[in-house]
CSV table of C-alpha atoms in Angstrom, one decimal:
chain,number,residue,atom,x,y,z
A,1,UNK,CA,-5.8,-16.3,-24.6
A,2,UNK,CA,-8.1,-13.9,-23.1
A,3,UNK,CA,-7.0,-12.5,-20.0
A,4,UNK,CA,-8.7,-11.9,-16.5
A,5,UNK,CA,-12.2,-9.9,-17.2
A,6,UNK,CA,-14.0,-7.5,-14.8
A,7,UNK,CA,-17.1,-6.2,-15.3
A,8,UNK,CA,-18.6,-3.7,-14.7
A,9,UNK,CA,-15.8,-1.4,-15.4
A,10,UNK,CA,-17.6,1.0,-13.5
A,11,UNK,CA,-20.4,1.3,-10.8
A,12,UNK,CA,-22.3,4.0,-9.6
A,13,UNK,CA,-24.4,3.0,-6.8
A,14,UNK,CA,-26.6,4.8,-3.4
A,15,UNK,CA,-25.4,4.7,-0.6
A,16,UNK,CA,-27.4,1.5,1.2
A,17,UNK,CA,-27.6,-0.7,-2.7
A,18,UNK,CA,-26.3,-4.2,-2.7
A,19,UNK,CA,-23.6,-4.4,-5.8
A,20,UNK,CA,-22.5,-7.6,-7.3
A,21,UNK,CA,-18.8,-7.4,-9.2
A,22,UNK,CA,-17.8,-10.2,-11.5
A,23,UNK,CA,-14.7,-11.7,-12.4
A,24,UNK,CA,-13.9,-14.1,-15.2
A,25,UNK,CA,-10.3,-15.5,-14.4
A,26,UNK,CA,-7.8,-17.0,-17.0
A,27,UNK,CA,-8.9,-20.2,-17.8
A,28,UNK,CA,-7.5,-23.0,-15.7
A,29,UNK,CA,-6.6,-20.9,-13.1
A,30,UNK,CA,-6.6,-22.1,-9.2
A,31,UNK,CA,-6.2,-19.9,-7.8
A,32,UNK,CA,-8.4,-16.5,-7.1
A,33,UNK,CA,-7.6,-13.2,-5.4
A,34,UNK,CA,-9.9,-10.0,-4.4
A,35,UNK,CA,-8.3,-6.9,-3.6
A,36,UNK,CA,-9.4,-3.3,-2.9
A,37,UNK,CA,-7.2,0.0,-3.9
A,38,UNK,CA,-8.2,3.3,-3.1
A,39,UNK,CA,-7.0,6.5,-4.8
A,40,UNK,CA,-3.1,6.8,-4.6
A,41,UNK,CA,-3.0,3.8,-2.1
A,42,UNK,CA,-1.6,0.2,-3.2
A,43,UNK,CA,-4.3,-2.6,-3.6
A,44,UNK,CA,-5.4,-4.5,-0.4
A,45,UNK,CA,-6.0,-8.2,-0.2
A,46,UNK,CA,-9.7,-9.0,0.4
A,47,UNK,CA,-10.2,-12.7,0.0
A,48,UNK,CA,-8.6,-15.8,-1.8
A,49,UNK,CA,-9.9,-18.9,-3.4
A,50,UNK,CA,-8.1,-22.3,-4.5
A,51,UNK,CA,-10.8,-23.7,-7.0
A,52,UNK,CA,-13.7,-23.3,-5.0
A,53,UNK,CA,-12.5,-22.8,-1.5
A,54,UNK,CA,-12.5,-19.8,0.3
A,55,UNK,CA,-9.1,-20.6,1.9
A,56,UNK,CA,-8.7,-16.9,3.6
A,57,UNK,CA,-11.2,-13.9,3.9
A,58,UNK,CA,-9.4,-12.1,6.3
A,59,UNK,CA,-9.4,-8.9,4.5
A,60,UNK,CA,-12.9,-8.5,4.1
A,61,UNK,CA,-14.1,-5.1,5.9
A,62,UNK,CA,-17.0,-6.5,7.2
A,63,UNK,CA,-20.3,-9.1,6.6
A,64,UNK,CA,-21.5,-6.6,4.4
A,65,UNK,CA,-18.7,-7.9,1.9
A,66,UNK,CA,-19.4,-12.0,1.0
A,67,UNK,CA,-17.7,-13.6,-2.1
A,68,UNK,CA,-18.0,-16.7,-4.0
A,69,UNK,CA,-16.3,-18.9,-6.8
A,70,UNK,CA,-19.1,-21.8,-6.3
A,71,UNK,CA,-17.7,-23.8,-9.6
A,72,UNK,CA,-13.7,-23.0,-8.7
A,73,UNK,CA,-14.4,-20.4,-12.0
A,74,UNK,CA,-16.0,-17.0,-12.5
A,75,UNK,CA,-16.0,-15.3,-8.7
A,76,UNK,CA,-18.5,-12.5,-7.0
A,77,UNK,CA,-18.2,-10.1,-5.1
A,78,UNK,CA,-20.7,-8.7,-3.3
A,79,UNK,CA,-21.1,-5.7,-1.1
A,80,UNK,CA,-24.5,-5.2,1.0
A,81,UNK,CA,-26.0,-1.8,2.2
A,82,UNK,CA,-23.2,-0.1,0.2
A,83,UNK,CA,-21.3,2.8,2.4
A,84,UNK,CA,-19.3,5.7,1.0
A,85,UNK,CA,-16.0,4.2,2.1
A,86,UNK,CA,-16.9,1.3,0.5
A,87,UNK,CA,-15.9,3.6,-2.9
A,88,UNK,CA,-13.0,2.7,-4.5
A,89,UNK,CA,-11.2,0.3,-7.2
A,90,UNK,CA,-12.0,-3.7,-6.9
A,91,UNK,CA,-9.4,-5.9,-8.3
A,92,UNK,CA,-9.9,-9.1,-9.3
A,93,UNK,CA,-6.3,-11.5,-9.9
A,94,UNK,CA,-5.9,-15.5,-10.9
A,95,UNK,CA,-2.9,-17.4,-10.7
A,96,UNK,CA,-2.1,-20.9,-12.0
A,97,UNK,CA,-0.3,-21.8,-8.6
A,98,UNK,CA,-1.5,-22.8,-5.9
A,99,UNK,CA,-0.1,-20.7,-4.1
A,100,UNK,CA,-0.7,-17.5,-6.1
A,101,UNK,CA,3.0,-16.6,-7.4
A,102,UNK,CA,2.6,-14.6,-10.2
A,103,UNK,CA,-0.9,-13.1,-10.6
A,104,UNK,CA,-2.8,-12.2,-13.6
A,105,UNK,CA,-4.8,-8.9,-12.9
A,106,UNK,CA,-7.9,-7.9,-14.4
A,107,UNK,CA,-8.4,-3.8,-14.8
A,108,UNK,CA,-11.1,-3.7,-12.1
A,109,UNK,CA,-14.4,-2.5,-11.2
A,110,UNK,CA,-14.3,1.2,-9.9
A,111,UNK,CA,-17.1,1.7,-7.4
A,112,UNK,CA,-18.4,4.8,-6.6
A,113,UNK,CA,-21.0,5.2,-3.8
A,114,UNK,CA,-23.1,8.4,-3.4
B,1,UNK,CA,-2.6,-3.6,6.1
B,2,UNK,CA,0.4,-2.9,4.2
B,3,UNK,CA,3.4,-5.2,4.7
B,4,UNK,CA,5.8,-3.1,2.3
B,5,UNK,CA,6.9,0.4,1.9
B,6,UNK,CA,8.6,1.6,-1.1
B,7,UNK,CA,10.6,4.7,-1.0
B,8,UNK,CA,10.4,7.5,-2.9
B,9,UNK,CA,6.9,7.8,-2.5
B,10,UNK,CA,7.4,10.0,-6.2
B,11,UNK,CA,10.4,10.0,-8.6
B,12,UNK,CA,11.0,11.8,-11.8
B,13,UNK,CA,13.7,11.2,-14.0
B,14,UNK,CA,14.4,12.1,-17.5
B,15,UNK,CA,14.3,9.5,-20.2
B,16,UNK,CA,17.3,7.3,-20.6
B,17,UNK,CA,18.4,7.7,-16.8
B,18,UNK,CA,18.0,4.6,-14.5
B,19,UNK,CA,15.3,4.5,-12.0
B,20,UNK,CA,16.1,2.9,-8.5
B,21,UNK,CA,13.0,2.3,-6.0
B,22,UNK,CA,13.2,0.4,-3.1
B,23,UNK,CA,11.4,-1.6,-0.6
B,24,UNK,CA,11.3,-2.6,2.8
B,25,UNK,CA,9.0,-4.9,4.7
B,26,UNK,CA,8.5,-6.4,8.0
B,27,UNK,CA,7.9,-10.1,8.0
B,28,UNK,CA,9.6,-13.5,7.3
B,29,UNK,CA,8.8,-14.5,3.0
B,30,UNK,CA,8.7,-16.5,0.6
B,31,UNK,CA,9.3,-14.2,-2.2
B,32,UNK,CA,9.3,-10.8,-3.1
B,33,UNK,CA,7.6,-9.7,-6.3
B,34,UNK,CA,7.4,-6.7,-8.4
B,35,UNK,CA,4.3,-5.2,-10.2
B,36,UNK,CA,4.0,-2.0,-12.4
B,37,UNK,CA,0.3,-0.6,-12.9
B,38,UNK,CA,0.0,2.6,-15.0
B,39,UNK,CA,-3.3,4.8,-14.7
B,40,UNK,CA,-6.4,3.2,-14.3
B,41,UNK,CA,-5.3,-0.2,-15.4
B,42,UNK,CA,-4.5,-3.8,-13.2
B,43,UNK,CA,-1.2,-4.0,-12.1
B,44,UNK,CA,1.6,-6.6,-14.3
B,45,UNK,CA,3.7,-8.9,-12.4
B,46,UNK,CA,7.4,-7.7,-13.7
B,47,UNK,CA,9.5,-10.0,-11.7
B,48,UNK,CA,9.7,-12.9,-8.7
B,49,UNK,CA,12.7,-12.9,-6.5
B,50,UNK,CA,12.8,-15.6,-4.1
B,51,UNK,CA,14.2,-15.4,-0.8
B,52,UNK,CA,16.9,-17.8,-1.3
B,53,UNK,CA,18.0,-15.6,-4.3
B,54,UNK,CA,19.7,-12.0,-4.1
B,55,UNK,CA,19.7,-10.4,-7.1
B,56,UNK,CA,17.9,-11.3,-10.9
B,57,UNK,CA,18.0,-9.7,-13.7
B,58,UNK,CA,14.7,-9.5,-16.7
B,59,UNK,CA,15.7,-7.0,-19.7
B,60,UNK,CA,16.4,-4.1,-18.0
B,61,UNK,CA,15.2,-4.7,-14.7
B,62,UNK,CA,17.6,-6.0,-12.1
B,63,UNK,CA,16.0,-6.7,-9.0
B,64,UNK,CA,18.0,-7.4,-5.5
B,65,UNK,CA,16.9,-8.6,-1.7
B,66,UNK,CA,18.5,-8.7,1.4
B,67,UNK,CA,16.7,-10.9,3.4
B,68,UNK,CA,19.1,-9.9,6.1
B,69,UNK,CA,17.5,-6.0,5.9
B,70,UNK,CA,14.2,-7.5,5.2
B,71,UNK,CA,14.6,-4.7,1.5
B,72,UNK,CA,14.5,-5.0,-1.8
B,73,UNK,CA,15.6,-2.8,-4.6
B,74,UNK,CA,14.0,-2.5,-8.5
B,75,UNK,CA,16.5,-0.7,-10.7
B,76,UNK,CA,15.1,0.0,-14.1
B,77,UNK,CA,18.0,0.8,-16.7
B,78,UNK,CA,17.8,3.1,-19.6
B,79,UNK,CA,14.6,4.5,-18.8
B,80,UNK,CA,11.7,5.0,-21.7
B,81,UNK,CA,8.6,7.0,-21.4
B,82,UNK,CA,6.6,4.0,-21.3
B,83,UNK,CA,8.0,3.4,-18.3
B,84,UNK,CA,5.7,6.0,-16.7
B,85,UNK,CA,3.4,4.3,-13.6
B,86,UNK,CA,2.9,2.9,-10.6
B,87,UNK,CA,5.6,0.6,-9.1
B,88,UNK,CA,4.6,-2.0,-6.5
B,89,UNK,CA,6.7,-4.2,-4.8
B,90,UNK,CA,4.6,-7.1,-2.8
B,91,UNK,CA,5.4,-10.2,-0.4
B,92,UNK,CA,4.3,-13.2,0.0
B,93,UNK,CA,4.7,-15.6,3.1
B,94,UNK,CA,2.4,-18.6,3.6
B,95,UNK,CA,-0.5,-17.6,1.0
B,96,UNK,CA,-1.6,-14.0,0.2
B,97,UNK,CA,0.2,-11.0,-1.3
B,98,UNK,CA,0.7,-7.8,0.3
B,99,UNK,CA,1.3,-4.9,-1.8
B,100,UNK,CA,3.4,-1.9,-0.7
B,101,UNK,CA,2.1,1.9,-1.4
B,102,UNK,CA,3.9,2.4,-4.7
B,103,UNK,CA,6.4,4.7,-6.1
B,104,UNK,CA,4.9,6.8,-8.9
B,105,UNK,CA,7.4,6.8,-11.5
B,106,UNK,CA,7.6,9.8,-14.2
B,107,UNK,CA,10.0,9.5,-17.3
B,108,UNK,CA,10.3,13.1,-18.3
B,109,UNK,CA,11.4,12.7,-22.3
């Protein structure tokens, strides 16, 4: 079956934009991971969602950066008044666990802000 | 925050030499679990080690923790080109996974 899908693959936004990044998970999948990786670095946990629930958003920068899964499905992240530090790769993961073992990654959205 | 670090931060090998990259973290787990991402791709989940277990074994990857040393070691045998990217080893305690910073990996044919 299809695997996790990001889109868009890349953004180019102004520094002060609101972006909105999608993720499609593998179907079926509970649960639902966000993390950010900059350039050289490893990927850093955002948020995670079990169907619907936003269970942990402790990695989230700051309130400019809210997501959702409102159906337990397709997830958004979004980033308000978009910053230059806010540039770097969003990765979107689902597992079929509950508790996340093994996740399925999509190839993320790159964000760049100017 | 990171939870692992893998060391080397770079290896390079040359092709049919085996590739040992290891990783040590700082908290109690669950499991330990291994991901490879080459350029500009997600990452792939290559292998789950529990921490009851101490060593497993997936084609030619053989994967070992120590618990005791709070480390854990990916040996790849017989190394291909393929095998060129990103190696990350991540851990996971009550819910989320934390990902170390990687070893970049070269196979040199």
């Amino acid at each position: 079956g299809a695997g996790v899908s990001q889109s868009p693959r890349y953004k180019v936004a102004k520094r002060g934009q609101d972006v909105a990044l999608r993720c499609d998970p593998i179907s079926g999948h509970v649960s639902l991971f966000w993390y950010q990786q900059a350039l050289g670095q490893g990927p850093e946990f955002l948020t995670y969602f079990q169907n619907e629930a936003q269970l942990d958003k402790s990695g989230l920068p700051s309130d400019r950066f809210f997501a959702e899964r409102p159906e337990g499905s397709v997830s958004t992240l979004k980033i308000q008044r978009t910053q230059q530090e806010d540039s770097a790769v969003y990765l979107c993961a689902s597992s079929p666990t509950r508790w996340g073992e093994k996740l399925f990654f999509g190839s993320g959205t790159q964000l760049s802000v100017l | 925050s990171q939870q692992g670090e893998e060391d080397p931060q770079a290896l390079s090998i040359q092709e049919g030499e085996n590739a040992t990259m290891n990783c040590s973290y700082k908290t109690s787990i669950n499991n330990l679990q291994w991901y490879r991402q080459n350029s500009g791709r997600g990452l792939v989940h290559l292998i789950l080690i529990r921490s009851n277990e101490r060593e497993k074994h997936s084609g030619r990857l053989r994967v070992t923790l120590d618990t005791s040393k709070k480390s854990s070691s990916l040996l790849i045998t017989a190394s291909r080109a393929a095998d060129t990217a990103s190696y990350f080893c991540a851990t996971q305690g009550a819910q989320k996974l934390v990902f170390g910073q990687g070893t970049r990996l070269t196979i040199n044919p």
